[in-house]
Coordinates of C-alpha atoms in Angstrom, one line a residue:
Chain A
N15 CA -9.2 -14.6 -9.7
A16 CA -7.1 -15.2 -7.0
G17 CA -5.0 -12.3 -7.3
V18 CA -2.5 -12.0 -4.6
T19 CA -2.9 -14.9 -1.6
Q20 CA -0.8 -14.5 1.5
T21 CA -1.1 -17.4 4.0
P22 CA -1.4 -17.5 7.1
K23 CA -4.1 -14.9 7.8
F24 CA -3.5 -15.0 11.9
Q25 CA -0.4 -16.2 13.6
V26 CA 1.1 -15.6 17.4
L27 CA 4.8 -16.3 18.0
K28 CA 6.6 -16.4 21.4
T29 CA 9.9 -14.5 21.2
G30 CA 12.8 -16.3 19.8
Q31 CA 10.9 -18.6 17.3
S32 CA 11.2 -18.6 13.6
M33 CA 8.3 -18.8 11.1
T34 CA 7.6 -17.8 7.3
L35 CA 5.1 -16.0 5.6
Q36 CA 3.8 -16.9 2.4
C37 CA 2.6 -14.9 -0.8
A38 CA 1.3 -16.3 -4.1
Q39 CA 0.3 -14.2 -7.2
D40 CA -1.2 -15.3 -10.1
M41 CA -1.2 -12.4 -12.0
N42 CA 2.5 -13.3 -13.8
H43 CA 4.0 -10.2 -12.3
N44 CA 7.3 -9.9 -12.3
S45 CA 7.6 -7.5 -8.9
M46 CA 6.6 -8.6 -5.4
Y47 CA 6.6 -6.5 -2.3
W48 CA 6.6 -6.9 1.6
Y49 CA 5.3 -4.3 3.6
R50 CA 4.7 -4.1 7.0
Q51 CA 1.4 -1.8 8.5
D52 CA 1.6 -0.8 12.1
P53 CA -1.1 1.8 13.9
G54 CA -0.4 6.1 12.7
M55 CA 2.6 4.5 10.3
G56 CA 1.1 3.7 7.3
L57 CA 3.1 0.9 5.3
R58 CA 6.4 0.7 5.0
L59 CA 8.6 -1.7 2.4
I60 CA 10.5 -4.0 3.9
Y61 CA 11.9 -6.2 0.5
Y62 CA 11.3 -6.4 -2.6
S63 CA 11.9 -8.2 -6.1
A64 CA 12.2 -6.3 -9.0
S65 CA 12.1 -9.9 -11.1
E66 CA 12.5 -13.5 -10.5
G67 CA 16.5 -13.8 -9.2
T68 CA 16.6 -10.7 -7.3
T69 CA 15.6 -8.9 -4.1
D70 CA 16.6 -6.0 -2.7
K71 CA 16.3 -3.9 1.1
G72 CA 13.2 -1.4 1.4
E73 CA 12.9 0.9 4.3
V74 CA 12.9 -1.6 7.3
P75 CA 14.4 -4.8 6.4
N76 CA 16.6 -5.7 9.9
G77 CA 15.2 -9.1 11.3
Y78 CA 13.5 -10.2 8.0
N79 CA 15.2 -12.2 4.9
V80 CA 13.2 -13.2 1.5
S81 CA 13.2 -15.3 -1.2
R82 CA 11.9 -15.5 -4.6
L83 CA 11.2 -18.8 -5.0
N84 CA 10.2 -18.0 -8.7
K85 CA 7.6 -16.0 -10.4
R86 CA 4.9 -16.7 -8.5
E87 CA 6.1 -17.0 -5.0
F88 CA 8.2 -14.6 -2.3
S89 CA 8.0 -16.1 1.1
L90 CA 9.5 -13.5 4.4
R91 CA 11.2 -15.2 7.7
L92 CA 11.7 -14.4 10.7
E93 CA 14.3 -15.5 12.1
S94 CA 14.3 -14.8 15.0
A95 CA 10.2 -13.2 16.6
A96 CA 10.7 -10.2 18.3
P97 CA 7.9 -8.0 19.8
S98 CA 8.9 -4.9 17.8
Q99 CA 8.1 -7.1 14.8
T100 CA 3.9 -7.4 15.9
S101 CA 2.5 -5.9 13.2
V102 CA 0.3 -6.8 9.7
Y103 CA 2.6 -7.6 6.7
F104 CA 1.1 -7.7 3.3
C105 CA 2.4 -8.9 -0.1
A106 CA 1.6 -7.0 -2.9
S107 CA 3.1 -7.3 -6.6
S108 CA 2.7 -4.9 -9.6
E109 CA 3.7 -5.8 -13.5
P110 CA 4.8 -2.0 -15.3
L111 CA 3.7 -1.9 -18.6
A112 CA 5.5 0.4 -21.2
G113 CA 7.5 1.6 -18.9
R114 CA 4.5 3.0 -16.6
S115 CA 3.6 2.0 -13.0
E116 CA 0.1 0.3 -12.8
G117 CA -0.1 0.2 -9.1
Y118 CA 0.2 -2.6 -6.8
T119 CA -2.2 -5.5 -5.9
F120 CA -2.2 -6.3 -1.7
G121 CA -2.9 -9.6 -0.4
S122 CA -5.5 -9.5 2.4
G123 CA -2.4 -9.5 4.5
T124 CA -1.4 -11.6 7.6
R125 CA -1.2 -10.4 11.5
L126 CA 1.3 -11.7 13.4
T127 CA 1.4 -11.0 17.4
V128 CA 4.7 -11.8 18.9
V129 CA 4.4 -12.5 22.6
Chain B
A19 CA 14.2 11.0 -0.1
Q20 CA 10.2 10.5 -1.6
S21 CA 7.5 11.2 0.8
V22 CA 4.2 11.9 1.4
T23 CA 2.3 14.0 3.8
Q24 CA -1.4 13.0 5.2
P25 CA -1.9 15.6 7.8
D26 CA -5.5 14.7 8.6
I27 CA -5.3 11.2 10.6
H28 CA -9.6 11.6 11.1
I29 CA -12.0 13.0 8.9
T30 CA -15.6 12.8 9.6
V31 CA -18.0 13.8 7.1
S32 CA -22.1 13.7 6.4
E33 CA -23.5 11.2 3.9
G34 CA -23.7 12.9 0.6
A35 CA -21.4 16.0 1.5
S36 CA -18.6 16.1 -0.1
L37 CA -15.6 14.7 0.9
E38 CA -11.5 16.1 -0.2
L39 CA -8.4 14.4 1.9
R40 CA -5.3 16.0 0.8
C41 CA -1.8 14.5 0.2
N42 CA 1.6 16.1 -0.1
Y43 CA 4.5 15.3 -1.8
S44 CA 7.9 14.9 -2.1
Y45 CA 9.7 13.5 -5.4
G46 CA 13.3 14.2 -7.0
A47 CA 10.9 13.8 -11.1
T48 CA 7.6 13.5 -12.4
P49 CA 5.6 11.6 -9.9
Y50 CA 4.5 8.8 -9.9
L51 CA 1.2 9.0 -7.3
F52 CA -1.7 6.8 -6.0
W53 CA -4.7 7.0 -3.6
Y54 CA -6.0 3.4 -1.9
V55 CA -8.7 2.5 0.1
Q56 CA -8.4 -0.2 2.9
S57 CA -11.8 -0.7 4.4
P58 CA -11.5 -2.9 7.7
G59 CA -9.2 -5.9 7.9
Q60 CA -8.4 -5.9 4.5
G61 CA -5.9 -5.5 1.8
L62 CA -5.3 -2.5 0.1
Q63 CA -7.7 -1.6 -3.3
L64 CA -6.0 1.1 -6.3
L65 CA -8.8 3.9 -6.2
L66 CA -6.8 5.9 -9.0
K67 CA -3.3 6.6 -10.5
Y68 CA -1.7 10.0 -11.8
F69 CA 1.6 9.5 -13.8
S70 CA 1.9 12.0 -16.7
G71 CA -1.0 14.1 -19.0
D72 CA -4.5 15.5 -17.5
T73 CA -3.6 16.1 -14.2
L74 CA -7.4 15.6 -12.8
V75 CA -7.6 12.0 -12.7
Q76 CA -10.8 10.1 -12.4
G77 CA -10.9 6.5 -10.6
I78 CA -13.3 3.9 -9.0
K79 CA -16.1 4.4 -6.6
G80 CA -16.4 7.8 -8.1
F81 CA -13.6 9.5 -6.8
E82 CA -10.7 11.7 -8.6
A83 CA -8.3 13.4 -7.5
E84 CA -5.7 16.9 -9.0
F85 CA -2.2 16.9 -9.8
K86 CA -0.9 20.4 -8.9
R87 CA 2.6 20.4 -9.4
S88 CA 3.6 23.8 -8.3
Q89 CA 1.6 22.8 -4.7
S90 CA 3.3 19.6 -4.8
S91 CA 0.0 18.4 -3.8
F92 CA -2.3 15.4 -5.0
N93 CA -5.9 15.6 -3.2
L94 CA -8.9 12.9 -3.5
R95 CA -12.0 13.8 -3.6
K96 CA -15.7 13.0 -4.7
P97 CA -18.3 15.5 -4.8
S98 CA -21.1 12.9 -2.3
V99 CA -19.7 10.3 -0.1
H100 CA -21.6 7.5 1.1
W101 CA -21.6 5.0 4.3
S102 CA -19.9 2.6 2.6
D103 CA -17.1 5.2 1.9
A104 CA -16.0 4.7 5.6
A105 CA -12.5 3.1 5.4
E106 CA -9.0 4.5 5.9
Y107 CA -6.7 6.2 2.5
F108 CA -3.7 6.7 1.5
C109 CA -1.7 8.3 -0.8
A110 CA 1.8 7.2 -2.2
V111 CA 4.5 8.0 -4.7
G112 CA 6.9 6.6 -6.5
Y113 CA 8.1 3.7 -9.3
Q114 CA 8.7 0.7 -8.1
K115 CA 10.2 1.4 -4.9
V116 CA 6.1 3.1 -2.9
T117 CA 6.1 5.1 -0.6
F118 CA 3.0 5.4 2.1
G119 CA 1.3 8.0 3.7
T120 CA -0.1 7.1 7.3
G121 CA -3.1 7.5 5.6
T122 CA -6.9 9.3 6.8
K123 CA -9.4 7.9 8.2
L124 CA -12.7 8.7 7.2
Q125 CA -16.0 8.7 9.6
V126 CA -19.1 8.8 7.5
I127 CA -22.2 10.2 9.4
P128 CA -26.0 9.1 8.6

């Protein structure tokens, strides 16, 4: 019962490099999310996908792109990494039941350092 | 816009003592409210949630939270803290786009 799987767990990038963070869930959830966590700032929403085929910006989308590849997978791409994108990135999924939010299931995170 | 305030950045309690973590929210309608816990190096785990009904909700690990609409609060409580409860706790509000507070780090001393 894997839940939400994120890869890689750790990554160091040089400024200007690109990379894609991968996320997959095996719970048949419709909604998926990308958050970043920075000390003292909690979690901030980057992008989300309410259902397969749709994506929307969150609070801090600049410098990122996303792809909802299928119902299971939701990737986050940094086209040209900047030191300000050094953070811990979390993917999450959820499935509202009868119009009620049941909360998120989180992955274990990707710790990204941009030098 | 929805928002969450956790006024305590860091709290220290003795093992066996009671715990209350504060959370205040701003939300335009009936709020979906959550508490999550994060152990070091881990993702977040859902402790409990509130949408409607009984304003005192029970969660996992012996935690409970009380929704007070008049005070826009959703405080987390535990009667007797265990050393394994040391972690960071996040309050959150929202339906699909959830907004998180900045977290409260709990230290438990023997």
